[in-house]
Tab-separated table of N, CA and C in Angstrom:
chain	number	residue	atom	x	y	z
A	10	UNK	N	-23.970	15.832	36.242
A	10	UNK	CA	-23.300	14.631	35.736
A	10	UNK	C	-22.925	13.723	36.902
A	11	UNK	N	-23.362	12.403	36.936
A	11	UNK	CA	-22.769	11.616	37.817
A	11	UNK	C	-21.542	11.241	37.639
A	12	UNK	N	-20.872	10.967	38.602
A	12	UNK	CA	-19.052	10.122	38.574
A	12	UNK	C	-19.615	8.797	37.892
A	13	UNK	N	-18.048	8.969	36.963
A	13	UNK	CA	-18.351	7.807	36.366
A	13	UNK	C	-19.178	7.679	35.044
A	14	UNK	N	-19.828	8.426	34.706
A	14	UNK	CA	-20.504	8.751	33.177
A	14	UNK	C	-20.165	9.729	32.850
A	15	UNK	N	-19.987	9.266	31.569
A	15	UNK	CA	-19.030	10.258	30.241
A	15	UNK	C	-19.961	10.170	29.210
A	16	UNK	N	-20.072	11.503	28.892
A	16	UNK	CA	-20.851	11.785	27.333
A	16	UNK	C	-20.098	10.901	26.447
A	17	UNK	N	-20.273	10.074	25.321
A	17	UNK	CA	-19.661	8.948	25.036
A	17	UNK	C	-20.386	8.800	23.591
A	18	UNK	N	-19.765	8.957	22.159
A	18	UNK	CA	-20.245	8.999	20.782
A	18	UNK	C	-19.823	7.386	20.009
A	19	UNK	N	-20.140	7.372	18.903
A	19	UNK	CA	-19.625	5.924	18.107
A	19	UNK	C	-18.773	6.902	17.350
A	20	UNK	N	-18.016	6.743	16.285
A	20	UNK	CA	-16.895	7.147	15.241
A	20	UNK	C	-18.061	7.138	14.174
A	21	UNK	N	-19.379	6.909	14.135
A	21	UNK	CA	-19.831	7.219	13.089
A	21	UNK	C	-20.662	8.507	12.875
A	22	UNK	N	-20.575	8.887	14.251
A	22	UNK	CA	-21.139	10.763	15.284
A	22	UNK	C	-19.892	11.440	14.603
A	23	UNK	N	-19.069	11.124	13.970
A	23	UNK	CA	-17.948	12.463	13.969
A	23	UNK	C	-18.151	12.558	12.557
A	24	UNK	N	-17.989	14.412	12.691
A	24	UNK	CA	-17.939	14.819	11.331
A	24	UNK	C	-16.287	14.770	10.627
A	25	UNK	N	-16.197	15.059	9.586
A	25	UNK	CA	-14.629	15.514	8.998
A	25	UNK	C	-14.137	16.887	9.571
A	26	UNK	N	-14.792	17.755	10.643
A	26	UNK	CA	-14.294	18.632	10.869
A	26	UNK	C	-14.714	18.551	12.308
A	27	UNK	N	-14.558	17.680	13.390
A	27	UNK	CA	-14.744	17.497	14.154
A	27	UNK	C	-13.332	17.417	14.721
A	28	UNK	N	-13.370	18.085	16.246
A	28	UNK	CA	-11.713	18.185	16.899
A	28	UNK	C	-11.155	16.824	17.683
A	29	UNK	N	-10.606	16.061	16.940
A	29	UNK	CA	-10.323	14.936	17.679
A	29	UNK	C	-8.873	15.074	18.555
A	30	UNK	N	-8.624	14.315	19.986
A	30	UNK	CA	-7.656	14.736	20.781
A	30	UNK	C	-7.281	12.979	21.105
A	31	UNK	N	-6.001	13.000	20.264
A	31	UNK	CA	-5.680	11.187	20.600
A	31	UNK	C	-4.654	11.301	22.041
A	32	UNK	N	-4.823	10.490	22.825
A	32	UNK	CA	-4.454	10.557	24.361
A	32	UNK	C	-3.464	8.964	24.532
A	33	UNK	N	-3.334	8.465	23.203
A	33	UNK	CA	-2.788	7.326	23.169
A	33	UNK	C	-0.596	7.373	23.396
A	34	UNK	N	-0.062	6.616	23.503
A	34	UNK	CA	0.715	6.768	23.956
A	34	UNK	C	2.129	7.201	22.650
A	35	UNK	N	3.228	7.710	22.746
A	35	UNK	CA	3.970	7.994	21.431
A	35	UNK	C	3.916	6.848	20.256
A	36	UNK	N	4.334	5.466	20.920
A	36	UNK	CA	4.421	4.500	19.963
A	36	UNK	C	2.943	4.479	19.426
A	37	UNK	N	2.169	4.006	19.976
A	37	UNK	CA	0.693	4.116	19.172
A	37	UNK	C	0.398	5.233	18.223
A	38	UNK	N	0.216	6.365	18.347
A	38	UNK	CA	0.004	7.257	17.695
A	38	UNK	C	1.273	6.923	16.809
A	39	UNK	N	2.274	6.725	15.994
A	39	UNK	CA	3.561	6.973	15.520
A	39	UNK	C	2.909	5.292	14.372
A	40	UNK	N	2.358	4.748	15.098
A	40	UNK	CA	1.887	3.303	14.482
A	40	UNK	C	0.819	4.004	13.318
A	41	UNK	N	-0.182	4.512	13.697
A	41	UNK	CA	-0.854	4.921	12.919
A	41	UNK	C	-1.958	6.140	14.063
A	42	UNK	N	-2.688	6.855	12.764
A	42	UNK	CA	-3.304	7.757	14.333
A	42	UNK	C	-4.269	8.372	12.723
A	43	UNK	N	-5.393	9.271	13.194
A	43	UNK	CA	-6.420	10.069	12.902
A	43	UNK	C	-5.746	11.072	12.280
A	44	UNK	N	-5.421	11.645	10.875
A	44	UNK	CA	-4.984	12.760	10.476
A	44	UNK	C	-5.753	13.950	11.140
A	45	UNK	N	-4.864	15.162	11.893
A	45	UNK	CA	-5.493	16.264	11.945
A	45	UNK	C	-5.517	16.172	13.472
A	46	UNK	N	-5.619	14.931	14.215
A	46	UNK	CA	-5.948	14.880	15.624
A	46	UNK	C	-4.265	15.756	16.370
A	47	UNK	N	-5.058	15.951	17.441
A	47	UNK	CA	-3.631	16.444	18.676
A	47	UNK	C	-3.307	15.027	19.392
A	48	UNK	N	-2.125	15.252	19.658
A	48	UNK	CA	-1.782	14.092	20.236
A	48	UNK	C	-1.031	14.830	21.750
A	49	UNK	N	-1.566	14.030	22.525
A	49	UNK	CA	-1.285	14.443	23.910
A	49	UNK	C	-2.019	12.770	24.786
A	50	UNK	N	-0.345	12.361	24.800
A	50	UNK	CA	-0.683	11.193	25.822
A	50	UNK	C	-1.224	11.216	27.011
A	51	UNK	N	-2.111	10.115	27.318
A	51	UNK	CA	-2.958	10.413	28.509
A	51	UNK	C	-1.467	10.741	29.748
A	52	UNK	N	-0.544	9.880	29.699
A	52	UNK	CA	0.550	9.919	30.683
A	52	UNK	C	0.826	11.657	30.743
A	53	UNK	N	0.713	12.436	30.409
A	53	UNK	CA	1.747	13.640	29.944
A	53	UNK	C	0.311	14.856	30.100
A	54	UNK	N	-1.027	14.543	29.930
A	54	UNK	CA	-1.805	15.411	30.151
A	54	UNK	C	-1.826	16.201	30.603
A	55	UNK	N	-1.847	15.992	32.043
A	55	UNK	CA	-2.331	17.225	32.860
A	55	UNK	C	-1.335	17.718	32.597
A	56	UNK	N	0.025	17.502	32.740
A	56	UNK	CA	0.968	18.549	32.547
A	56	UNK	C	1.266	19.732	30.916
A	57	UNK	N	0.423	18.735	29.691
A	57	UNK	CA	0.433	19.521	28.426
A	57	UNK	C	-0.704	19.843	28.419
A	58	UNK	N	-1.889	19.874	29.347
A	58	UNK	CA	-3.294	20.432	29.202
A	58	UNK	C	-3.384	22.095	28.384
A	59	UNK	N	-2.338	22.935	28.383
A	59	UNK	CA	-2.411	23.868	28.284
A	59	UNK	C	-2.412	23.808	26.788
A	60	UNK	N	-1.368	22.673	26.111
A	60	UNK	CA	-1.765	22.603	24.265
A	60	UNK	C	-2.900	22.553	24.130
A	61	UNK	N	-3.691	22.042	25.021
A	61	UNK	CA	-5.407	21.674	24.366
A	61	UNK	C	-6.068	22.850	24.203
A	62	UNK	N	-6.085	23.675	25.440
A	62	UNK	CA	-6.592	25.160	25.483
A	62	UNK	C	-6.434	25.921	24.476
A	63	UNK	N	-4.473	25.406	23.823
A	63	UNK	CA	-4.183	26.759	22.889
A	63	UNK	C	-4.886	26.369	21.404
A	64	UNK	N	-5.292	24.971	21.477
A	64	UNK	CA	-5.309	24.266	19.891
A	64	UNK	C	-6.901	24.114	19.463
A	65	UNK	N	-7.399	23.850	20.421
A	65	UNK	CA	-9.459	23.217	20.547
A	65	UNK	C	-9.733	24.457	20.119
A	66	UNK	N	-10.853	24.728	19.476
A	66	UNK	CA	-11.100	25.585	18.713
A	66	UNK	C	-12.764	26.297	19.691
A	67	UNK	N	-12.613	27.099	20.602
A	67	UNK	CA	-13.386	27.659	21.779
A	67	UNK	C	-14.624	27.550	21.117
A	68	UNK	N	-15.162	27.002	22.544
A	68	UNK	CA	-17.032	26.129	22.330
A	68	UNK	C	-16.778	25.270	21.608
A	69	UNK	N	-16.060	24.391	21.102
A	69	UNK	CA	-16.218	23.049	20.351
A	69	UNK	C	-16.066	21.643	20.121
A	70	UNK	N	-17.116	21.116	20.140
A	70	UNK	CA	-16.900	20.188	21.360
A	70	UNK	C	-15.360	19.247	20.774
A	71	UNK	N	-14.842	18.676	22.042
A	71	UNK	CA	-13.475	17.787	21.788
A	71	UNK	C	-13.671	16.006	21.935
A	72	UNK	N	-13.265	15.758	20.642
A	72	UNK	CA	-13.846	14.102	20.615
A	72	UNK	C	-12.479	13.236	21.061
A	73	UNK	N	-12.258	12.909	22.286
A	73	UNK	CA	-11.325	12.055	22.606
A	73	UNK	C	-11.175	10.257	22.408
A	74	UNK	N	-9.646	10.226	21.826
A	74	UNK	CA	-10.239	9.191	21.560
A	74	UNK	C	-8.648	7.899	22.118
A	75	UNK	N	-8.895	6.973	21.978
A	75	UNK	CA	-7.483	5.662	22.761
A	75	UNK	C	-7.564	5.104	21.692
A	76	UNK	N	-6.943	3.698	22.170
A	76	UNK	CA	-6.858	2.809	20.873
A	76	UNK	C	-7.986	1.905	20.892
A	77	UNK	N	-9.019	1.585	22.553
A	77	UNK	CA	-10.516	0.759	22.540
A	77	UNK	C	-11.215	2.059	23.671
A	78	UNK	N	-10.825	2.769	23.652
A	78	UNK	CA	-12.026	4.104	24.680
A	78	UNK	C	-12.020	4.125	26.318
A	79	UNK	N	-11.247	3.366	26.818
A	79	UNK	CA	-11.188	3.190	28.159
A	79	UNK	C	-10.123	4.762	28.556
A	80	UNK	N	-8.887	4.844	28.142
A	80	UNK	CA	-8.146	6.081	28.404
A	80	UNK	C	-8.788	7.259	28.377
A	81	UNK	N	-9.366	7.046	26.904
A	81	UNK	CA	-9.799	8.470	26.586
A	81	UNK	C	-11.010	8.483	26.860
A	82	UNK	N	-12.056	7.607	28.034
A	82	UNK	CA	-12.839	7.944	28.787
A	82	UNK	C	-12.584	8.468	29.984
A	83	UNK	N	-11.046	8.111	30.813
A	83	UNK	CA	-10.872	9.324	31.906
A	83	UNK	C	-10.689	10.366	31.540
A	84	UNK	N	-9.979	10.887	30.211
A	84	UNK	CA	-9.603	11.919	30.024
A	84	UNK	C	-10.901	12.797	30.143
A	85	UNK	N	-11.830	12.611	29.102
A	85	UNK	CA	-12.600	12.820	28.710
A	85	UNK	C	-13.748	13.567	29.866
A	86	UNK	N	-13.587	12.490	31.080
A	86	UNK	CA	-14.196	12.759	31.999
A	86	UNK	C	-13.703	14.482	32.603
A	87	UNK	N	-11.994	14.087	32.775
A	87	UNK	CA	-11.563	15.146	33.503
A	87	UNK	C	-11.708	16.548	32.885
A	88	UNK	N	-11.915	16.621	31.698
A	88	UNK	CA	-12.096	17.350	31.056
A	88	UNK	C	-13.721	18.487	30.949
A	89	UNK	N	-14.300	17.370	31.252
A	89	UNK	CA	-15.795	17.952	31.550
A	89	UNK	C	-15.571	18.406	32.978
A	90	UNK	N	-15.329	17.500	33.855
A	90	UNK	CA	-14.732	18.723	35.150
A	90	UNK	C	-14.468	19.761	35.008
A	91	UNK	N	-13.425	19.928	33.921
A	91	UNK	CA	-13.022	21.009	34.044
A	91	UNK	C	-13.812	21.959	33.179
A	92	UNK	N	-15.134	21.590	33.066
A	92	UNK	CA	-15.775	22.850	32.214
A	92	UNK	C	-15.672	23.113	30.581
A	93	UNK	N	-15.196	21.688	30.122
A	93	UNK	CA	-15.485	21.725	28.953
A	93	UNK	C	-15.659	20.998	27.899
A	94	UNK	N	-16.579	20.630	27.168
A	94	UNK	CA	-17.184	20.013	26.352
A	94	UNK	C	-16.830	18.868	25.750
A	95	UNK	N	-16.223	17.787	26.217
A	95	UNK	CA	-15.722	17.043	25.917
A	95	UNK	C	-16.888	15.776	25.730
A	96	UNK	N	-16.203	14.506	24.665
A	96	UNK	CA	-17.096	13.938	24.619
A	96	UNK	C	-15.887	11.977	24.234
A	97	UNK	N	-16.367	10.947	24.865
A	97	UNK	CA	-15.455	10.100	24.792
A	97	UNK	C	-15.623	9.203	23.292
A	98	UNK	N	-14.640	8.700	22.258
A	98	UNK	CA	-15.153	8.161	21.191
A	98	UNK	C	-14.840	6.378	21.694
A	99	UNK	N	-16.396	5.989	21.394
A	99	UNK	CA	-16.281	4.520	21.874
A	99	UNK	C	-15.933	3.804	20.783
A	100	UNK	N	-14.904	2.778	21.383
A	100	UNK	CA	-14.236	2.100	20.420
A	100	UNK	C	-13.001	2.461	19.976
A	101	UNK	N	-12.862	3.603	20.370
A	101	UNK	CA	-11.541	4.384	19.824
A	101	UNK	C	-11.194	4.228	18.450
A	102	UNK	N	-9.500	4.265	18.381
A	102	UNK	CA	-8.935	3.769	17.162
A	102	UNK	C	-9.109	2.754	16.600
A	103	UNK	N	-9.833	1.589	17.240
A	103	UNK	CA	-10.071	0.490	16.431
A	103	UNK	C	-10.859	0.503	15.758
A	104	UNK	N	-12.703	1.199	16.495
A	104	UNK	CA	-13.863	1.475	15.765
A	104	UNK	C	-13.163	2.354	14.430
A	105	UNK	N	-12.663	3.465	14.960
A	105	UNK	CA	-11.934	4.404	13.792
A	105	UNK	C	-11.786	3.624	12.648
A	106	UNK	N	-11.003	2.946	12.686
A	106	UNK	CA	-10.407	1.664	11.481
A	106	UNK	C	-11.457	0.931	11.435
A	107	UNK	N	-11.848	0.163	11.863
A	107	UNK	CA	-12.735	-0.874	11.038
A	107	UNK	C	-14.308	-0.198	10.318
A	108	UNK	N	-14.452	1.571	11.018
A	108	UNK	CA	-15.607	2.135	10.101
A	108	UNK	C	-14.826	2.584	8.827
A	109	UNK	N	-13.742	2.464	8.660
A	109	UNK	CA	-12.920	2.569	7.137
A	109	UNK	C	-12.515	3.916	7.018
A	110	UNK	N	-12.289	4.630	8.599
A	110	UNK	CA	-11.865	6.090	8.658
A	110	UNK	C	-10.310	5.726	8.359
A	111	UNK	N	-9.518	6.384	7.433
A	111	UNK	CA	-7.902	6.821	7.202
A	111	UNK	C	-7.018	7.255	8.535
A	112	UNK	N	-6.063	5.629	8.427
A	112	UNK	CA	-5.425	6.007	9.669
A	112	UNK	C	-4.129	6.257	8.684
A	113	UNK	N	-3.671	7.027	9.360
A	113	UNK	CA	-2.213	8.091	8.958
A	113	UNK	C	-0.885	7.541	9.730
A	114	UNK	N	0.334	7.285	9.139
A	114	UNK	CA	1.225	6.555	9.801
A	114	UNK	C	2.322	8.327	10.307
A	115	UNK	N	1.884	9.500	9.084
A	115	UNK	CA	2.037	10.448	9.723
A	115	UNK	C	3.464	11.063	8.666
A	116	UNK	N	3.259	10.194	7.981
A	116	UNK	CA	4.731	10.134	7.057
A	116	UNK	C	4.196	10.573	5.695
A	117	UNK	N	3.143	10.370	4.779
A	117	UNK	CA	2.408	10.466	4.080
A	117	UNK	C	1.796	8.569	3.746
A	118	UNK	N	2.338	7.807	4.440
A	118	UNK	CA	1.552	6.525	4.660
A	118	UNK	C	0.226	5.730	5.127
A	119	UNK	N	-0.130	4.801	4.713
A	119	UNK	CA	-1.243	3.961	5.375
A	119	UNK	C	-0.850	3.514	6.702
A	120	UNK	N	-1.091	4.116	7.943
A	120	UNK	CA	-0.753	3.515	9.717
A	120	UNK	C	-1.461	2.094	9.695
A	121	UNK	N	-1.237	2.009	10.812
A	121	UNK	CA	-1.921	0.932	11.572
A	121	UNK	C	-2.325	1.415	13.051
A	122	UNK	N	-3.372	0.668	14.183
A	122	UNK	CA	-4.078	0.719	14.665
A	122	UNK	C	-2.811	-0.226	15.908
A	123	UNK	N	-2.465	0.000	16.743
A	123	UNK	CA	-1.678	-1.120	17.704
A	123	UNK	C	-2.552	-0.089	19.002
């Protein structure tokens, strides 16, 4: 892998049982977010890396995702460093929403995308 390229999907590559990991920040995610996803802000990562280990479901790949794909393309990156299967979702939460995927405010509500 060269620096700087990230395995990198559209939101229309993900299945309904695909492991999504939102890296977006508390208020964003709390705005609206991906039912089912982990939330682990990119700020707070490396130090909660160890939720990912306990939660990702071994060999499978992890679809990271921001609110436009720039965050959760470093993550994404560091993650393949580290040996594992990660893959970046382009477009993020916005593509998410405008392909008419259900954003979750987390309450049992319709979110929004900020």
């Amino acid at each position: 892998m060269q620096f700087g390229s990230v395995p990198t999907v559209g939101v229309d590559a993900l299945s309904a049982e695909a492991f999504l990991l939102d890296v977006r920040e508390d208020d964003e995610w709390e705005a609206g977010h991906a039912e089912g996803a982990l939330h682990i802000p990119m700020s707070e990562f490396v130090a909660r890396y160890g939720e990912l280990t306990e939660k990702a479901p071994e060999g499978d790949k992890i679809y990271v995702l921001c609110r436009v794909g720039g965050r959760s393309a470093q993550v994404a990156q560091y993650l393949v460093q580290q040996g594992i299967d990660a893959v970046n979702v382009a477009g993020g939460m916005q593509a998410w929403e405008a392909a008419g995927r259900p954003v979750s405010d987390g309450k049992g509500g319709t979110g929004t995308v900020i």
